[in-house]
Amino acid sequence: MPDSHGLAARLEAVTEPAERVTLAREALALGLPQARSENWKYTRTQGLDALPWSPAAGLAESDTRTLLAELEQRLPLDGPRLVWANGKFQAELSRLDGLPEGLEFSLIDRAGEQELLRRRKNRALPEERHPLDTVNAALFNTGFQLVLQAGVRCEKPLAVIHLQGTASVAGTVQCRNLIRLDEGAELTLLECNVGHAPGSTATHTSDWTLAKGARASHVRVQAVRGEAFRISHQFVELAGDAAFDGTTISLAGETIRNESLVRLNGPGASAALAGLGLLDGKRHLDSHTWLDHAVPDCNSHQLFKHVLDQGSRAVFTGHILVRQDAQHTDAIQNSKSLLLSDEARANTRPQLEIHADDVKCTHGATVGHLEEEGLFYLRSRGIDGDMARRLLVRGFAQDVVDQVTHPDLQAPLGDWVQRHFESDER
């Protein structure tokens, strides 16, 4: 593993606990992902070895408050919130007293760390394909644990806010979270990654476990301008009749790779994943999903859309695995990309692996430009060309925003996406 900026040295310096030492050795053996690997074929891996893997420096209080105020202007939220700045928890800016009864929150301590590492070791998901998750497991230095007790329903979204700002030396934020919903619990979690942090890096991993009948909605906004790399992993295990829906909206960042791995372990479980990438310049967004239908009578739905301008590029790789016993599976996968320039590129790789015979699995993918007919229709009604294009693009993107069903989030997120089309929001 190249060590120009200390990743190998940091991994070799891990001396405790024993689980981390093992993970550090695994990470060294795996090495950094390379484009020659099929799983990373279209990911922009150049520069990973040159990243500043040392922990990011803390933010000044004034910068933290400024970033938080900017976020609140875009997304007014009056519910409970948890705030981090460059990976440091900000208790004074969080609203812990707004957490509902039955929701337990704690920062990751030694006991929580043991649980995180134990869960990672035991989870039935293909972790060997995720070398940067192994790096994160060995080196993470921040994170939290949420436990929602059986039957508890959170009416207000819980906001998890990660602020990133310019520090004297660019560094890396490595975060790892553990989220558990007991039987019948319901939670909407909004995760915002915002700020302006040129050259910085972030790796985030969240482990979700939903017990029977639990329901979780996870909404994620990625909007750190200038960020060099963002690597996110999301592992979800669903028991019977549990439901998970996750929507990711990517508005900024130079190279983003999002991986969502969901295993449907109980009959009646369902998962819905959606993603929207609004890209320009040389930005690169790589979305991977892995849906494992392990038992009968489960369903999954995926919708990923990209709006690509200038020389940007989007990749979608969606793997649906239907195991032999998973009869009556209903799985739908859709990926659509809208090219606004001749230089933009999109790659879609649907991967269906079906071992049962009584299933319904479909996938569709489109890549195209704005339809001239639609532009002509709008212009014929007095709308100028620029506005007509914006209206069509907004209409294209709205399908994903509509996947967010919580009434406190849908309209503000729609406004944020709409403002993103204005030059001052990019």
Coordinates of C-alpha atoms in Angstrom, one line a residue:
M1 CA 0.0 0.0 0.0
P2 CA 1.4 3.4 -0.9
D3 CA 2.2 5.5 2.1
S4 CA 2.9 8.9 0.9
H5 CA 0.5 10.5 3.3
G6 CA 0.5 8.0 6.2
L7 CA -2.3 5.5 5.8
A8 CA -0.1 2.5 6.1
A9 CA 1.7 4.1 9.0
R10 CA -1.6 4.8 10.7
L11 CA -2.8 1.3 10.2
E12 CA 0.5 -0.2 11.4
A13 CA 0.3 2.0 14.5
V14 CA -3.0 0.4 15.7
T15 CA -2.1 -1.6 18.8
E16 CA -5.5 -2.0 20.6
P17 CA -8.0 -3.4 20.9
A18 CA -7.2 -6.7 19.3
E19 CA -10.2 -6.4 16.9
R20 CA -8.8 -3.2 15.5
V21 CA -5.4 -4.6 15.1
T22 CA -6.9 -7.5 13.1
L23 CA -8.8 -5.0 11.0
A24 CA -5.8 -2.9 10.4
R25 CA -3.9 -5.9 9.2
E26 CA -6.8 -6.8 6.9
A27 CA -6.8 -3.3 5.5
L28 CA -3.1 -3.4 4.8
A29 CA -3.5 -6.7 3.0
L30 CA -6.5 -5.6 1.0
G31 CA -4.8 -2.3 0.0
L32 CA -6.6 0.6 -1.5
P33 CA -9.2 -0.1 -4.2
Q34 CA -7.9 -0.1 -7.8
A35 CA -9.8 0.5 -11.0
R36 CA -8.7 -2.9 -12.3
S37 CA -11.0 -4.5 -9.7
E38 CA -14.4 -5.2 -11.3
N39 CA -16.2 -3.7 -8.3
W40 CA -14.3 -0.5 -8.7
K41 CA -14.0 -0.4 -12.5
Y42 CA -15.7 2.9 -12.9
T43 CA -14.8 4.6 -9.7
R44 CA -12.3 7.4 -9.8
T45 CA -9.6 5.9 -7.5
Q46 CA -6.7 8.1 -8.6
G47 CA -5.6 10.1 -5.7
L48 CA -6.8 7.9 -2.9
D49 CA -3.2 7.1 -2.0
A50 CA -2.4 10.8 -1.7
L51 CA -5.2 11.7 0.6
P52 CA -4.4 13.2 4.0
W53 CA -5.6 10.3 6.1
S54 CA -4.7 12.0 9.4
P55 CA -7.8 13.1 11.4
A56 CA -9.2 16.5 10.4
A57 CA -8.4 19.4 12.7
G58 CA -11.3 20.9 14.7
L59 CA -13.3 23.8 13.5
A60 CA -13.4 27.2 15.2
E61 CA -16.7 27.8 17.0
S62 CA -17.5 30.8 14.8
D63 CA -17.1 28.7 11.6
T64 CA -19.2 25.9 13.1
R65 CA -22.0 28.3 13.9
T66 CA -21.8 29.9 10.5
L67 CA -22.1 26.6 8.7
L68 CA -25.0 25.5 11.0
A69 CA -26.8 28.8 10.3
E70 CA -26.4 28.4 6.6
L71 CA -27.9 24.9 6.8
E72 CA -30.8 26.1 8.9
Q73 CA -31.6 28.7 6.2
R74 CA -31.9 25.9 3.6
L75 CA -33.5 23.3 5.8
P76 CA -35.4 24.7 8.8
L77 CA -35.8 22.0 11.4
D78 CA -37.3 22.3 14.9
G79 CA -36.9 18.7 16.0
P80 CA -34.1 17.0 17.8
R81 CA -30.7 17.2 16.3
L82 CA -27.1 15.9 16.8
V83 CA -24.3 18.1 15.5
W84 CA -20.7 17.2 14.6
A85 CA -18.0 19.6 13.3
N86 CA -15.1 18.0 11.4
G87 CA -15.9 14.8 13.3
K88 CA -16.1 16.4 16.8
F89 CA -19.5 16.1 18.6
Q90 CA -21.0 19.6 19.4
A91 CA -23.1 19.0 22.5
E92 CA -23.9 22.7 22.9
L93 CA -25.3 22.9 19.4
S94 CA -27.3 19.7 19.6
R95 CA -30.8 19.3 20.9
L96 CA -30.5 16.3 23.1
D97 CA -33.5 17.3 25.3
G98 CA -35.6 16.9 22.2
L99 CA -35.0 13.2 21.9
P100 CA -38.2 11.3 22.5
E101 CA -38.6 8.9 25.4
G102 CA -37.5 5.5 24.3
L103 CA -34.8 6.7 22.0
E104 CA -31.3 6.0 23.5
F105 CA -28.4 8.0 22.1
S106 CA -24.8 7.6 23.0
L107 CA -21.5 8.4 21.5
I108 CA -19.4 5.4 20.7
D109 CA -17.5 4.4 23.8
R110 CA -15.4 1.2 24.3
A111 CA -18.5 -1.0 24.9
G112 CA -20.2 0.5 21.8
E113 CA -17.0 0.0 19.8
Q114 CA -16.9 -3.7 20.7
E115 CA -20.5 -4.0 19.6
L116 CA -19.8 -2.2 16.3
L117 CA -16.9 -4.5 15.5
R118 CA -18.8 -7.6 16.6
R119 CA -21.7 -6.7 14.4
R120 CA -19.4 -6.1 11.5
K121 CA -17.8 -9.5 12.0
N122 CA -21.1 -11.3 12.1
R123 CA -23.1 -9.5 9.5
A124 CA -24.1 -11.7 6.5
L125 CA -23.1 -9.2 3.8
P126 CA -20.2 -9.3 1.3
E127 CA -17.9 -7.1 3.3
E128 CA -14.8 -8.4 1.5
R129 CA -15.6 -6.2 -1.4
H130 CA -15.3 -3.0 0.7
P131 CA -11.6 -2.3 1.5
L132 CA -12.4 1.3 2.6
D133 CA -15.0 0.1 5.0
T134 CA -12.2 -2.1 6.5
V135 CA -10.0 1.1 6.8
N136 CA -12.9 2.9 8.5
A137 CA -13.5 0.0 10.9
A138 CA -9.8 0.0 11.9
L139 CA -9.4 3.8 12.2
F140 CA -12.8 5.4 12.9
N141 CA -12.6 8.0 15.6
T142 CA -16.2 9.2 15.9
G143 CA -19.7 7.8 15.8
F144 CA -22.8 7.2 17.7
Q145 CA -25.2 4.5 18.8
L146 CA -29.0 4.8 18.5
V147 CA -31.4 2.4 20.0
L148 CA -35.2 2.9 19.5
Q149 CA -37.1 0.7 21.9
A150 CA -40.0 -1.5 20.8
G151 CA -43.1 0.2 19.8
V152 CA -41.7 3.7 20.1
R153 CA -42.6 6.0 17.2
C154 CA -40.6 9.2 16.6
E155 CA -43.0 11.8 15.1
K156 CA -40.3 14.4 14.3
P157 CA -37.3 13.6 12.1
L158 CA -34.0 13.2 14.0
A159 CA -31.4 15.3 12.3
V160 CA -27.8 14.1 12.3
I161 CA -25.6 17.0 11.0
H162 CA -22.0 16.7 10.0
L163 CA -20.4 20.1 9.3
Q164 CA -17.1 20.2 7.5
G165 CA -15.0 23.3 7.2
T166 CA -11.6 24.4 6.1
A167 CA -9.0 23.6 8.6
S168 CA -5.3 24.6 8.6
V169 CA -4.5 21.1 7.3
A170 CA -6.9 19.0 5.3
G171 CA -7.7 15.8 7.0
T172 CA -10.1 12.9 7.1
V173 CA -13.3 12.4 9.1
Q174 CA -14.0 8.7 9.8
C175 CA -17.4 8.0 11.3
R176 CA -19.1 4.8 12.2
N177 CA -22.6 4.5 13.6
L178 CA -24.8 1.7 15.0
I179 CA -28.6 2.1 14.7
R180 CA -31.1 -0.4 16.1
L181 CA -34.8 -0.3 15.9
D182 CA -36.6 -2.8 18.1
E183 CA -39.9 -4.5 17.2
G184 CA -42.5 -2.1 15.8
A185 CA -40.4 1.1 16.3
E186 CA -40.5 3.9 13.7
L187 CA -37.8 6.5 13.0
T188 CA -37.1 9.1 10.3
L189 CA -33.4 10.1 10.3
L190 CA -32.1 13.0 8.3
E191 CA -28.4 13.0 7.7
C192 CA -26.8 16.2 6.4
N193 CA -23.2 16.5 5.3
V194 CA -22.6 20.1 4.5
G195 CA -19.8 22.7 4.4
H196 CA -16.9 23.8 2.4
A197 CA -13.7 21.7 2.9
P198 CA -11.3 21.7 -0.1
G199 CA -9.2 18.6 -0.2
S200 CA -10.9 16.9 2.7
T201 CA -12.0 13.3 2.9
A202 CA -14.8 11.5 4.8
T203 CA -15.7 7.9 5.3
H204 CA -19.0 7.1 6.9
T205 CA -20.4 3.7 7.7
S206 CA -23.8 3.0 9.3
D207 CA -25.0 -0.4 10.5
W208 CA -28.8 -0.6 10.7
T209 CA -30.8 -3.4 12.3
L210 CA -34.6 -3.4 12.1
A211 CA -36.5 -5.9 14.2
K212 CA -39.8 -7.4 13.2
G213 CA -42.3 -4.7 12.0
A214 CA -39.9 -1.8 12.5
R215 CA -39.9 1.0 10.0
A216 CA -37.0 3.4 9.2
S217 CA -36.7 6.3 6.8
H218 CA -33.2 7.6 6.1
V219 CA -32.7 10.8 4.1
R220 CA -29.2 11.8 3.3
V221 CA -28.0 15.1 1.8
Q222 CA -24.4 15.3 0.6
A223 CA -23.3 18.9 0.0
V224 CA -19.7 19.5 1.1
R225 CA -18.2 21.7 -1.6
G226 CA -14.6 21.0 -2.5
E227 CA -14.5 17.7 -0.7
A228 CA -12.0 15.4 -2.5
F229 CA -13.5 12.1 -1.6
R230 CA -16.6 10.9 0.3
I231 CA -17.0 7.2 0.8
S232 CA -20.2 6.0 2.5
H233 CA -21.3 2.5 3.4
Q234 CA -24.8 1.6 4.7
F235 CA -25.5 -1.9 5.9
V236 CA -29.1 -2.8 6.6
E237 CA -30.5 -6.0 8.1
L238 CA -34.3 -6.4 8.0
A239 CA -36.5 -8.8 10.0
G240 CA -40.0 -9.9 9.0
D241 CA -42.4 -7.1 8.0
A242 CA -39.7 -4.5 8.6
A243 CA -39.4 -1.6 6.1
F244 CA -36.5 0.6 5.2
D245 CA -36.4 3.4 2.8
G246 CA -33.3 5.4 2.0
T247 CA -33.0 8.5 -0.2
T248 CA -29.6 10.1 -1.0
I249 CA -29.4 13.5 -2.6
S250 CA -25.8 14.5 -3.8
L251 CA -25.3 18.1 -4.5
A252 CA -21.6 18.7 -4.0
G253 CA -18.3 16.9 -3.6
E254 CA -15.6 15.9 -6.2
T255 CA -15.7 12.1 -5.9
I256 CA -18.5 10.4 -4.1
R257 CA -19.1 6.7 -3.7
N258 CA -22.2 5.5 -1.9
E259 CA -22.8 1.8 -1.2
S260 CA -26.0 0.5 0.2
L261 CA -26.2 -3.2 1.2
V262 CA -29.6 -4.5 2.3
R263 CA -30.5 -8.0 3.4
L264 CA -34.1 -8.9 3.7
N265 CA -34.1 -11.6 6.3
G266 CA -37.8 -12.0 7.2
P267 CA -41.0 -12.6 5.2
G268 CA -42.8 -9.3 4.4
A269 CA -39.7 -7.2 4.7
S270 CA -39.4 -4.3 2.1
A271 CA -36.7 -1.9 1.1
A272 CA -36.8 1.2 -1.1
L273 CA -33.6 2.9 -2.2
A274 CA -33.4 6.2 -4.2
G275 CA -30.7 8.5 -5.2
L276 CA -30.4 11.8 -7.0
G277 CA -27.1 13.3 -8.2
L278 CA -26.8 16.8 -9.6
L279 CA -23.4 17.0 -11.1
D280 CA -21.3 19.5 -13.0
G281 CA -17.6 20.3 -13.6
K282 CA -15.5 17.1 -13.2
R283 CA -17.6 15.7 -10.4
H284 CA -18.0 11.9 -10.1
L285 CA -20.7 10.0 -8.4
D286 CA -20.7 6.2 -8.0
S287 CA -23.7 4.5 -6.5
H288 CA -23.7 0.8 -5.6
T289 CA -26.6 -1.1 -4.2
W290 CA -26.8 -4.8 -3.2
L291 CA -30.2 -6.1 -2.3
D292 CA -30.2 -9.6 -0.9
H293 CA -33.6 -11.3 -0.9
A294 CA -32.9 -14.2 1.5
V295 CA -36.5 -15.4 2.3
P296 CA -39.9 -15.5 0.5
D297 CA -42.4 -12.7 0.1
C298 CA -40.1 -9.6 0.2
N299 CA -40.0 -6.7 -2.1
S300 CA -37.5 -4.0 -3.0
H301 CA -37.7 -0.9 -5.2
Q302 CA -34.8 1.2 -6.5
L303 CA -34.8 4.5 -8.3
F304 CA -31.6 6.4 -9.1
K305 CA -31.5 9.6 -11.2
H306 CA -28.6 11.8 -12.3
V307 CA -28.4 15.2 -14.0
L308 CA -25.0 15.5 -15.6
D309 CA -23.6 18.7 -16.9
Q310 CA -20.1 19.7 -18.3
G311 CA -17.6 16.8 -17.8
S312 CA -19.3 15.1 -14.9
R313 CA -19.9 11.4 -14.6
A314 CA -22.3 9.1 -12.8
V315 CA -22.2 5.4 -12.3
F316 CA -24.9 3.1 -11.0
T317 CA -24.3 -0.5 -10.2
G318 CA -27.3 -2.4 -8.7
H319 CA -27.1 -6.0 -7.7
I320 CA -30.2 -7.9 -6.8
L321 CA -29.7 -11.3 -5.3
V322 CA -32.7 -13.6 -5.0
R323 CA -31.7 -16.8 -3.1
Q324 CA -33.2 -20.2 -3.8
D325 CA -35.8 -20.0 -1.1
A326 CA -36.9 -16.4 -1.8
Q327 CA -40.0 -17.2 -3.8
H328 CA -42.5 -14.5 -4.5
T329 CA -39.8 -11.8 -4.5
D330 CA -40.8 -8.6 -6.2
A331 CA -37.8 -6.4 -7.1
I332 CA -37.7 -3.3 -9.3
Q333 CA -34.6 -1.4 -10.3
N334 CA -34.5 1.8 -12.3
S335 CA -31.7 4.1 -13.3
K336 CA -32.1 7.2 -15.4
S337 CA -29.5 9.8 -16.4
L338 CA -30.0 13.1 -18.1
L339 CA -27.0 14.5 -20.0
L340 CA -26.9 18.3 -20.4
S341 CA -23.6 18.3 -22.3
D342 CA -21.8 16.1 -24.8
E343 CA -18.9 15.6 -22.4
A344 CA -21.0 14.2 -19.5
R345 CA -21.0 10.4 -19.1
A346 CA -23.2 7.8 -17.4
N347 CA -22.6 4.1 -16.8
T348 CA -25.3 1.7 -15.6
R349 CA -24.7 -1.8 -14.6
P350 CA -27.8 -3.8 -13.5
Q351 CA -26.8 -7.2 -12.0
L352 CA -29.6 -9.7 -11.4
E353 CA -28.7 -13.0 -9.7
I354 CA -31.8 -15.1 -9.4
H355 CA -31.9 -18.6 -8.0
A356 CA -35.7 -18.9 -7.4
D357 CA -38.3 -19.4 -10.1
D358 CA -41.5 -17.8 -8.9
V359 CA -40.3 -14.2 -8.7
K360 CA -40.9 -10.8 -10.4
C361 CA -37.6 -8.9 -11.0
T362 CA -37.3 -6.0 -13.5
H363 CA -34.7 -3.4 -14.3
G364 CA -34.6 -0.5 -16.6
A365 CA -32.0 2.1 -17.5
T366 CA -32.1 5.2 -19.7
V367 CA -29.5 7.8 -20.7
G368 CA -30.5 10.7 -22.8
H369 CA -30.6 14.4 -23.5
L370 CA -33.5 16.8 -22.9
E371 CA -36.3 16.2 -25.3
E372 CA -36.6 18.8 -28.0
E373 CA -40.4 18.3 -28.1
G374 CA -40.7 19.3 -24.5
L375 CA -38.5 22.3 -25.0
F376 CA -40.6 23.4 -28.0
Y377 CA -43.8 23.0 -26.1
L378 CA -42.7 25.2 -23.2
R379 CA -41.1 27.8 -25.6
S380 CA -44.3 27.9 -27.6
R381 CA -46.0 29.2 -24.5
G382 CA -43.7 32.1 -24.0
I383 CA -41.1 30.5 -21.7
D384 CA -37.6 31.4 -22.6
G385 CA -35.1 28.6 -23.5
D386 CA -33.1 28.7 -20.2
M387 CA -36.2 28.6 -18.0
A388 CA -37.7 25.8 -20.2
R389 CA -34.6 23.7 -19.7
R390 CA -34.7 24.3 -15.9
L391 CA -38.3 23.3 -15.7
L392 CA -37.7 20.1 -17.5
V393 CA -34.7 19.2 -15.4
R394 CA -36.5 20.0 -12.1
G395 CA -39.4 17.8 -13.3
F396 CA -36.9 15.0 -14.0
A397 CA -35.3 15.3 -10.5
Q398 CA -38.6 15.7 -8.6
D399 CA -39.4 11.9 -8.7
V400 CA -36.6 11.2 -6.3
V401 CA -37.4 14.1 -3.9
D402 CA -41.0 12.7 -3.9
Q403 CA -39.6 9.5 -2.4
V404 CA -39.1 11.5 0.9
T405 CA -42.6 11.2 2.4
H406 CA -42.1 12.9 5.8
P407 CA -44.1 16.2 5.7
D408 CA -41.4 18.1 7.5
L409 CA -38.8 17.2 4.9
Q410 CA -40.2 16.9 1.5
A411 CA -41.0 20.5 0.7
P412 CA -37.8 22.0 2.2
L413 CA -35.7 19.4 0.4
G414 CA -37.5 20.2 -2.8
D415 CA -36.8 23.9 -2.3
W416 CA -33.1 23.1 -1.7
V417 CA -32.8 21.1 -4.9
Q418 CA -34.6 23.8 -6.8
R419 CA -32.3 26.5 -5.5
H420 CA -29.4 24.3 -6.5
F421 CA -30.2 24.9 -10.1
E422 CA -29.5 28.6 -9.5
S423 CA -25.9 29.4 -9.9
D424 CA -25.3 30.8 -6.4
E425 CA -26.1 27.4 -4.8
R426 CA -23.6 25.4 -6.8

